[in-house]
Amino acid sequence: LTLIVDGVPYFYANYILVEEEFEPPVIDATRTTLCAGQSTDLSTTFVGDSYQWNIPGGSITTSTDQNPGTVTFATAGDYVIELITTSCCGTSKTTDTIHVLDQVEVDLGDDIRACFLGDLPVLDGNGNDGATYAWTLNGFPTGLPFQTLETTVTGTYGVTISYGAGCSGTDEVEVEIYTVTPVDLGPDQALCPGNPLPILDAGIDNASYAWTLGGNPIGTNDIQLQVSVPGNYAVSVVEEDGCTGSDDVQVVVSQPSVFLGADINICANEAFPVLNALNQGATYEWYYEGVLIPGQVSQTLQTTQGGTYDVVITNIYGCQATDQLEINTFPSLNAAFAGPTTATLGATVSFQDQTTPAVNSWTWNFGDGTPVVTQQNPSHAFAAVGPRPVFLIASNGICSDTAYSVVDVRWDCPQLGLTAGFTTNTDTVVLSGFGNVQLTNTSTNATQYSWDFGDGSNSVPTVNPVHVYSEVGTYTITLTAINYNCTTTTTQSITVVEFGVGIEENLTDGHLQVYPNPNTGLFAVEVELETASAMAIELNNVLGQRVYQTELTPQTYWRKEFDLSSYVKGVYMLSVSTDRGVMQRKIIIQ
């Protein structure tokens, strides 16, 4: 070699090493990534004079063999394997790294949203060397077994990364490929008075933004907007890829109010009121005399004593309101009065208030239709007879109570002018006729009547009765006229006779039979004569109206069964006329 420096040659003597073609050694590992407790096979194809293996963490830590063989790694970590060889070319050193995993961690990242007009997301399994990949979409295999996968549709993407049998891991990610930008300003907001106004966030980066308040443009082209006043805010977003979206939100100030009502004055014997805080849907805290009442969290509170009650309500937006009410209790009253138990109509009687404790208001009602009286100790002349309920309502302006008594108000009988009188349509009742007497009442100033007909029948209260006698005799009819506590009576006698035996004295009761009698409307009539005779038969009701009539040729025997069950109950008269006379019977249908 000749060295020339600035044109001046210098002679340099040395040796030149002419190297042979040389390939340095390479470590061959069947797996460079494995899980703890698994193995890999170590070897080299380099042919040298000597080999020195250093295998930290392995089941074989050193070896001078060309191929150490199967090495197991029990503990997770990264282990640098070193191989030093000698050959005709000298000494060579090479290394490789074995990754031993405690478990296979796979992370596809957070869920992804992307506009379909732009670049679709590419998922990266990001595994170590030697990994294999199996991709799925909604649980079904998809794509190729590469480290990355380009998404195409919305769905759940998953990947399983394996480093041999028993050494794998999985992860999933939600990918939404949208056509409308998913702008979300959040739910409507209700602020309590004094709270700071919120900052709205469109939530979509790298886009343009148009904000409005009540439909009017507001703000700048920023992703966020500071709310200035309550109202309806909206934003329209246009992404760089071209997708658009919008959303709106209502911002209001919630100012709840609660009113328990005015303070309450209550008597000790009255039921304590139920307080109602209204504001359905809120939460409630009740206090008595400033102390929280445990367990009282309802909208209403049943009070049990006088004092100061407070309520604090918190509405669904967290805003609060409070109110206070005072319940004042006063001693109860015991209303009472003294007065007569009986009185004469029109006569003045006195009543005395005996209420305790003393009161300043009185209301008297005497139950006879007269106006109420507000004196403490009134006198009163009753305007109507009968039991009259007397009420006193005593009050002190806050508490009140009622006392009650009954006064029997009676007539002054001599002054009433009550008389009893009646007339009859006959003084003799004929049993063979209708057998009745009609009575006409001529009493004065009476309100009730009681008739006694002297034959043992029940008395009747009818004003103008009609009475039917069934037995011959003389009877005394008594009328009692009544007006509340006053009564008076009058009497008349009446004679009852049997008439209508017939023209011929030799006709007897045995020639005409009616049975049964009385009856329910079903009865039989039988006539049996000693010699043949023409017969005329009539059956009339008590008003003389004909019910049945027939005429027969001369014969000695006649019989008929009657059915008058559908007729009005009462007395009917049967008349049988013969050549020898007339026979009559009174038939009673009950």
XYZ file of C-alpha atoms in Angstrom:
590
model
C 0.000 0.000 0.000
C 1.324 3.502 -0.751
C 0.151 6.420 1.423
C 0.251 9.791 -0.308
C -0.016 12.882 1.887
C -0.158 16.255 0.109
C 1.346 14.598 -2.944
C 4.204 13.094 -1.057
C 4.253 9.298 -1.085
C 5.016 7.411 2.129
C 5.635 3.727 2.300
C 3.489 1.747 4.875
C 4.149 -1.886 5.560
C 1.484 -4.118 7.291
C -0.391 -7.328 6.714
C -3.711 -7.753 5.023
C -6.201 -10.288 6.402
C -8.145 -11.787 3.568
C -11.244 -13.322 5.308
C -13.108 -16.310 4.065
C -16.896 -16.029 3.552
C -18.430 -16.294 7.053
C -22.058 -16.627 8.308
C -22.336 -15.819 12.057
C -24.286 -18.286 14.263
C -28.101 -17.904 14.712
C -30.166 -19.154 17.683
C -33.182 -21.191 16.560
C -36.131 -21.335 19.043
C -39.360 -23.140 18.272
C -41.174 -20.446 20.296
C -39.849 -17.117 21.487
C -43.089 -16.289 23.345
C -44.674 -18.810 25.724
C -46.531 -18.990 28.995
C -44.932 -19.783 32.339
C -44.462 -23.528 32.756
C -44.220 -24.155 29.010
C -41.158 -25.158 26.920
C -39.290 -24.210 23.778
C -36.636 -26.127 21.800
C -33.233 -24.339 21.419
C -30.785 -25.182 18.626
C -28.379 -23.693 16.032
C -27.390 -24.745 12.524
C -23.967 -23.126 12.883
C -21.084 -25.590 12.668
C -18.201 -24.518 14.908
C -15.426 -25.848 17.055
C -17.131 -25.145 20.396
C -20.490 -23.945 21.802
C -21.330 -22.163 25.016
C -25.034 -21.647 25.829
C -26.216 -19.353 28.646
C -29.971 -19.808 29.312
C -31.104 -17.745 32.349
C -34.493 -18.782 33.855
C -34.587 -22.067 31.941
C -34.695 -25.595 33.196
C -31.295 -25.869 31.474
C -29.184 -22.842 32.335
C -25.932 -23.719 30.454
C -24.946 -26.132 27.729
C -21.925 -26.838 25.502
C -23.981 -28.853 23.052
C -24.759 -27.524 19.642
C -28.478 -28.149 20.396
C -29.465 -27.939 24.110
C -32.958 -29.271 23.249
C -36.166 -28.658 25.228
C -35.947 -25.929 27.866
C -38.823 -25.147 30.279
C -39.368 -21.672 31.808
C -41.275 -21.670 35.099
C -41.337 -17.935 35.860
C -42.705 -15.089 33.783
C -40.207 -12.582 32.423
C -38.004 -11.697 29.459
C -34.900 -13.890 29.281
C -31.899 -13.126 26.974
C -30.418 -16.358 25.628
C -26.674 -16.152 24.692
C -24.703 -18.443 22.358
C -20.848 -18.137 22.049
C -19.146 -20.175 19.333
C -15.525 -20.649 18.106
C -14.483 -21.582 14.615
C -11.712 -21.062 12.157
C -12.924 -17.501 11.865
C -12.561 -16.867 15.571
C -15.132 -16.311 18.324
C -18.723 -15.258 17.639
C -21.559 -14.308 20.045
C -25.275 -14.083 19.293
C -28.404 -13.514 21.492
C -32.189 -13.925 21.364
C -34.956 -13.030 23.821
C -37.520 -15.487 25.194
C -40.724 -13.820 26.450
C -42.326 -15.856 29.264
C -45.839 -14.637 30.087
C -47.747 -15.071 33.314
C -50.919 -14.897 31.142
C -51.640 -13.614 27.678
C -52.897 -10.035 27.915
C -54.939 -8.882 24.920
C -56.223 -5.306 24.680
C -58.108 -4.033 21.643
C -58.652 -0.698 23.376
C -61.840 1.239 24.118
C -65.050 0.916 22.144
C -64.860 2.748 18.853
C -67.229 4.986 16.924
C -66.466 6.009 13.357
C -68.182 7.756 10.472
C -68.862 5.448 7.531
C -67.702 8.206 5.140
C -64.181 8.248 6.586
C -61.430 5.716 7.241
C -62.901 2.704 8.969
C -61.154 1.627 12.186
C -58.329 -0.937 12.008
C -58.052 -3.214 15.028
C -54.570 -4.315 16.165
C -54.020 -7.484 18.159
C -50.491 -6.199 18.990
C -49.115 -9.595 19.946
C -45.502 -10.721 20.300
C -43.501 -12.515 17.635
C -44.794 -15.997 16.975
C -48.402 -15.211 17.846
C -51.378 -16.502 15.862
C -54.629 -14.535 15.544
C -58.268 -15.616 15.242
C -60.780 -12.796 14.677
C -64.588 -12.906 15.243
C -67.549 -10.588 14.522
C -70.551 -11.049 16.820
C -69.160 -14.479 17.764
C -68.593 -15.732 14.216
C -65.139 -16.107 12.554
C -64.172 -13.203 10.297
C -61.142 -11.822 8.487
C -57.699 -13.357 8.038
C -55.379 -14.608 10.835
C -53.281 -11.467 10.832
C -52.319 -9.090 13.582
C -54.678 -6.384 12.273
C -58.280 -6.383 11.039
C -60.089 -3.610 9.184
C -63.662 -3.225 10.413
C -66.525 -2.932 7.951
C -69.814 -2.955 9.894
C -71.154 -2.210 13.341
C -70.760 -5.088 15.794
C -68.733 -6.780 18.491
C -65.235 -7.662 17.298
C -63.057 -10.157 19.163
C -59.587 -11.646 18.788
C -57.874 -14.648 20.318
C -54.070 -14.449 20.391
C -52.272 -17.779 20.871
C -48.659 -18.793 21.480
C -49.236 -22.494 21.261
C -51.534 -24.856 23.069
C -52.664 -23.586 26.462
C -51.162 -20.140 25.982
C -53.758 -17.695 24.626
C -55.865 -14.675 25.517
C -58.932 -12.875 24.169
C -60.523 -9.424 24.111
C -63.562 -7.779 22.538
C -64.398 -4.265 21.438
C -67.645 -2.627 20.309
C -67.354 -0.876 16.965
C -70.122 1.443 15.773
C -70.005 2.520 12.158
C -72.532 5.320 12.091
C -74.147 7.422 9.390
C -75.414 10.059 11.829
C -72.889 11.543 14.187
C -73.850 10.480 17.741
C -73.985 13.886 19.368
C -75.082 13.702 23.013
C -75.380 16.814 25.162
C -76.728 14.680 28.024
C -80.106 14.791 29.761
C -82.048 17.956 30.437
C -80.573 19.822 33.378
C -82.400 21.523 36.209
C -80.236 23.782 38.316
C -80.931 24.962 41.797
C -80.862 28.707 42.412
C -77.263 29.853 42.936
C -75.688 26.842 41.220
C -73.159 27.602 38.432
C -74.432 27.251 34.888
C -73.018 24.180 33.105
C -70.607 23.863 30.188
C -72.117 21.866 27.311
C -69.860 19.517 25.347
C -70.711 18.215 21.869
C -68.370 15.267 22.489
C -67.152 14.912 18.872
C -63.547 15.945 18.190
C -62.222 17.408 14.952
C -65.521 18.737 13.638
C -67.350 22.017 13.083
C -70.027 23.120 15.544
C -73.068 25.385 15.262
C -74.713 26.271 18.615
C -78.172 27.819 19.091
C -80.224 29.071 22.034
C -83.960 28.927 21.461
C -83.254 28.493 17.737
C -80.965 31.557 17.527
C -77.213 31.187 16.746
C -74.955 31.573 19.759
C -71.331 31.006 20.658
C -68.385 30.111 18.438
C -67.286 27.087 16.455
C -66.036 25.266 19.568
C -66.724 21.799 20.894
C -67.865 23.328 24.200
C -70.302 26.109 25.099
C -70.663 27.914 28.408
C -74.398 28.241 29.255
C -75.244 31.846 30.001
C -78.987 31.761 30.711
C -81.617 29.011 31.140
C -83.185 27.845 27.886
C -83.132 25.248 25.127
C -79.629 24.755 23.705
C -78.882 22.827 20.510
C -75.748 21.984 18.521
C -75.232 20.709 14.952
C -71.966 18.886 14.289
C -70.287 18.270 10.896
C -67.316 15.893 11.025
C -64.326 16.068 8.704
C -65.450 12.795 7.160
C -68.826 14.306 6.294
C -71.094 12.688 8.904
C -73.460 15.088 10.674
C -75.488 14.976 13.839
C -77.304 17.169 16.346
C -78.739 17.189 19.838
C -80.449 19.607 22.176
C -80.788 19.969 25.913
C -83.090 21.990 28.150
C -81.417 23.940 30.943
C -83.860 25.202 33.575
C -83.636 26.620 37.054
C -85.657 24.493 39.493
C -86.980 26.501 42.397
C -89.271 24.274 44.491
C -91.586 25.670 47.134
C -93.430 24.117 50.049
C -96.276 25.528 52.134
C -97.694 23.608 55.082
C -100.439 26.174 55.558
C -101.143 28.786 58.194
C -100.418 28.124 61.859
C -103.108 25.998 63.494
C -105.018 26.517 66.739
C -106.494 23.279 68.020
C -108.358 22.089 71.074
C -106.821 19.383 73.192
C -109.721 16.999 72.566
C -109.632 17.388 68.764
C -107.765 15.122 66.368
C -104.352 16.526 65.496
C -104.004 17.410 61.812
C -102.063 15.651 59.064
C -99.475 17.954 57.492
C -98.940 17.642 53.727
C -95.757 18.928 52.071
C -97.079 18.148 48.545
C -94.288 18.082 45.872
C -94.913 14.466 44.920
C -91.724 12.664 43.929
C -89.501 14.669 46.277
C -87.749 13.364 49.379
C -88.779 14.672 52.802
C -87.242 15.383 56.192
C -89.583 16.295 59.061
C -88.488 18.091 62.227
C -90.211 18.724 65.555
C -88.885 21.564 67.666
C -85.783 21.602 65.444
C -84.977 17.892 65.908
C -85.177 15.423 63.006
C -88.049 12.948 63.437
C -86.529 9.497 62.761
C -88.183 7.443 60.043
C -90.569 10.210 58.897
C -89.742 10.442 55.176
C -93.242 10.532 53.639
C -95.046 13.409 51.951
C -97.463 13.622 54.905
C -96.953 13.692 58.675
C -99.563 12.804 61.298
C -98.977 15.239 64.153
C -99.604 14.108 67.712
C -98.895 17.177 69.838
C -98.597 20.933 69.737
C -95.337 22.639 68.835
C -93.212 23.768 65.890
C -92.960 21.503 62.832
C -90.520 21.971 59.948
C -90.167 20.126 56.662
C -87.304 20.132 54.155
C -88.101 18.808 50.690
C -85.534 17.854 48.054
C -86.883 17.523 44.516
C -85.628 15.191 41.803
C -83.015 17.774 40.779
C -81.570 18.032 44.262
C -83.074 21.456 44.936
C -84.490 22.128 48.394
C -87.282 24.148 49.992
C -88.481 24.403 53.580
C -91.477 25.620 55.569
C -92.500 25.827 59.205
C -95.862 25.524 60.947
C -96.888 26.113 64.544
C -99.644 24.061 66.213
C -101.068 25.814 69.280
C -103.191 23.689 71.641
C -105.919 25.020 73.942
C -107.860 23.349 76.775
C -110.997 21.529 75.647
C -114.491 22.716 76.629
C -117.239 20.813 78.434
C -120.533 22.313 77.286
C -123.478 21.891 79.701
C -126.691 23.642 80.661
C -129.568 23.331 83.127
C -133.224 23.566 82.126
C -136.650 21.914 82.458
C -137.418 18.442 81.104
C -141.099 19.349 80.417
C -142.836 22.540 79.342
C -146.281 23.762 78.375
C -146.764 25.088 74.861
C -146.420 28.908 74.899
C -145.261 29.066 78.536
C -141.830 30.638 79.125
C -139.076 28.482 80.646
C -135.444 29.335 81.471
C -132.088 27.728 80.624
C -128.776 28.330 82.385
C -125.312 27.878 80.771
C -122.981 25.657 82.880
C -120.072 25.293 80.400
C -116.537 24.946 81.792
C -114.151 26.649 81.380
C -115.961 29.908 80.728
C -116.771 30.790 77.117
C -117.785 33.940 75.268
C -120.131 32.601 72.593
C -123.403 30.672 72.858
C -125.764 29.357 70.167
C -129.095 27.891 71.310
C -131.421 25.863 69.060
C -134.702 24.854 70.658
C -135.816 22.410 67.948
C -139.221 24.029 67.371
C -138.437 26.028 64.229
C -137.827 29.320 66.062
C -134.621 31.323 65.327
C -131.437 30.482 67.213
C -130.626 32.473 70.340
C -127.140 33.774 71.265
C -127.738 34.747 74.921
C -125.856 32.966 77.673
C -128.942 32.195 79.814
C -132.041 32.520 77.622
C -135.750 32.158 78.345
C -137.912 30.475 75.719
C -141.578 29.751 74.989
C -141.807 26.659 72.803
C -143.834 27.027 69.602
C -144.537 23.329 68.923
C -145.530 20.381 71.054
C -143.661 17.107 71.246
C -140.141 16.063 72.237
C -137.987 19.083 71.352
C -134.204 18.626 71.156
C -132.425 21.573 72.721
C -128.826 22.191 71.606
C -126.222 24.540 73.061
C -123.026 25.190 71.091
C -120.544 26.884 73.400
C -117.336 28.434 72.035
C -114.415 30.583 73.141
C -113.469 31.508 69.576
C -111.080 28.557 69.168
C -112.636 25.570 70.873
C -116.287 24.625 70.855
C -118.495 21.911 72.322
C -122.166 20.927 72.129
C -124.605 20.050 74.910
C -127.945 18.346 74.220
C -131.180 17.744 76.088
C -134.821 16.929 75.254
C -137.789 18.948 76.556
C -141.249 17.365 76.379
C -143.499 20.248 75.266
C -147.173 19.561 76.065
C -150.576 21.095 75.351
C -152.600 22.919 77.982
C -155.469 20.452 77.507
C -158.325 22.678 78.819
C -157.282 25.405 76.384
C -156.846 23.001 73.463
C -160.594 22.369 73.051
C -160.183 18.701 72.151
C -163.549 16.918 71.554
C -164.464 13.393 70.433
C -167.606 12.709 68.365
C -168.961 10.492 65.583
C -172.132 9.514 63.779
C -173.317 6.142 62.374
C -175.230 5.292 59.255
C -177.524 3.014 61.295
C -178.338 2.110 64.859
C -179.150 -1.496 63.957
C -176.868 -3.842 62.060
C -178.552 -6.744 60.229
C -176.336 -9.797 59.965
C -178.400 -11.220 57.122
C -177.610 -7.976 55.266
C -174.079 -6.642 54.960
C -173.610 -6.796 58.712
C -171.651 -3.547 58.882
C -171.861 -0.050 60.268
C -170.263 3.046 58.707
C -168.835 5.598 61.166
C -168.217 9.304 60.469
C -165.735 11.104 62.727
C -166.836 14.558 63.963
C -164.030 15.137 66.490
C -162.241 18.516 66.715
C -158.543 19.386 67.333
C -157.516 15.722 67.307
C -154.457 14.319 65.516
C -154.984 10.637 66.283
C -157.971 8.336 66.815
C -158.603 4.967 68.443
C -161.847 3.014 67.786
C -163.131 0.192 70.020
C -166.186 -1.579 68.524
C -167.066 -3.510 71.694
C -166.900 -6.961 70.039
C -163.366 -7.870 71.097
C -161.819 -6.943 67.773
C -158.590 -4.924 67.726
C -158.842 -1.151 67.972
C -158.181 0.739 64.761
C -156.695 4.240 64.145
C -158.826 4.975 61.040
C -160.560 8.354 60.866
C -163.876 7.066 59.381
C -163.967 3.269 59.661
C -166.481 0.670 58.426
C -166.895 -2.226 60.858
C -168.472 -5.649 60.209
C -170.148 -7.510 63.068
C -170.540 -11.292 63.056
C -172.618 -11.948 66.179
C -176.023 -10.776 67.366
C -175.960 -8.478 70.382
C -175.732 -4.925 71.686
C -172.294 -3.313 71.475
C -170.770 -0.045 72.731
C -168.602 1.804 70.195
C -165.957 3.974 71.881
C -163.945 6.698 70.054
C -160.863 8.114 71.745
C -159.637 11.422 70.236
C -155.938 12.172 70.876
C -153.693 15.202 70.452
C -150.252 14.386 71.895
C -150.682 14.525 75.689
C -154.445 15.261 75.617
C -157.207 12.642 75.146
C -161.006 12.545 75.324
C -163.612 9.833 74.564
C -167.227 9.403 73.463
C -169.463 6.308 73.103
C -172.568 5.074 71.257
C -174.485 1.787 71.419
C -175.466 -0.306 68.416
C -177.710 -3.355 68.080
C -176.830 -6.317 65.877
C -179.765 -8.592 64.802
C -180.160 -11.700 62.602
C -182.581 -10.877 59.796
C -183.598 -12.564 56.478
C -184.766 -15.972 57.632
C -187.456 -15.996 54.835
C -191.207 -15.588 54.209
C -192.064 -19.079 55.298
C -191.136 -19.875 58.882
C -190.505 -23.532 58.041
C -187.235 -22.652 56.121
C -184.357 -23.274 58.483
C -180.607 -22.761 58.453
C -180.210 -26.412 57.583
C -181.735 -25.916 54.138
C -178.732 -23.717 53.029
C -175.147 -24.791 53.711
C -171.902 -22.855 52.882
C -168.598 -24.564 53.660
C -166.002 -23.766 54.593
C -166.902 -20.345 55.862
C -164.797 -18.236 56.378
C -162.581 -19.416 53.475
C -159.812 -18.349 51.061
C -162.157 -18.005 48.100
C -162.706 -21.738 47.539
C -166.065 -22.860 48.975
C -169.194 -24.891 48.154
C -172.921 -23.905 48.402
C -175.544 -26.628 48.917
C -179.369 -26.166 48.949
C -181.624 -29.055 50.002
C -185.445 -28.535 50.172
C -188.231 -30.828 51.342
C -190.357 -30.137 48.245
C -189.309 -29.009 44.768
C -189.165 -25.262 44.195
C -187.851 -22.840 41.594
C -184.712 -21.020 42.847
C -183.018 -17.668 42.068
C -179.438 -17.483 43.408
C -177.339 -14.274 43.686
C -173.880 -13.558 45.149
C -172.972 -9.876 45.718
C -169.969 -8.103 47.292
C -170.195 -5.615 50.141
C -170.767 -2.761 47.657
C -173.783 -4.552 46.164
C -171.969 -5.506 42.964
C -173.129 -8.830 41.534
C -170.539 -11.604 41.440
C -172.792 -14.559 40.476
C -176.432 -15.068 39.405
C -178.493 -18.028 38.173
C -182.158 -19.192 38.018
C -183.148 -22.849 38.413
C -186.244 -24.877 37.480
C -188.148 -26.499 40.357
C -185.943 -28.998 42.165
C -185.191 -30.120 45.675
C -181.349 -30.159 45.566
C -178.676 -27.822 44.133
C -174.907 -27.662 44.752
C -172.071 -25.535 43.299
C -168.368 -25.098 44.048
C -167.101 -21.502 43.817
C -163.531 -20.212 43.175
C -163.283 -16.564 44.219
C -159.583 -16.751 45.169
C -158.752 -14.000 42.632
C -161.422 -11.656 44.064
C -160.915 -8.970 46.685
C -160.955 -10.330 50.221
C -163.920 -9.256 52.332
C -167.607 -9.949 52.983
C -169.918 -11.307 50.243
C -173.709 -11.857 50.565
C -175.365 -15.055 49.171
C -179.177 -14.905 48.592
C -181.314 -17.952 47.626
C -184.966 -17.119 46.723
C -187.478 -20.024 46.677
C -191.230 -20.426 46.373
C -191.351 -20.631 50.131
C -189.086 -17.720 51.027
C -185.546 -16.263 50.918
C -182.442 -17.630 52.630
C -179.250 -15.508 53.025
C -175.715 -16.211 54.147
C -172.743 -13.910 54.726
C -169.579 -15.416 53.204
C -166.227 -14.166 54.514
C -163.199 -14.489 52.219
C -159.942 -13.986 54.105
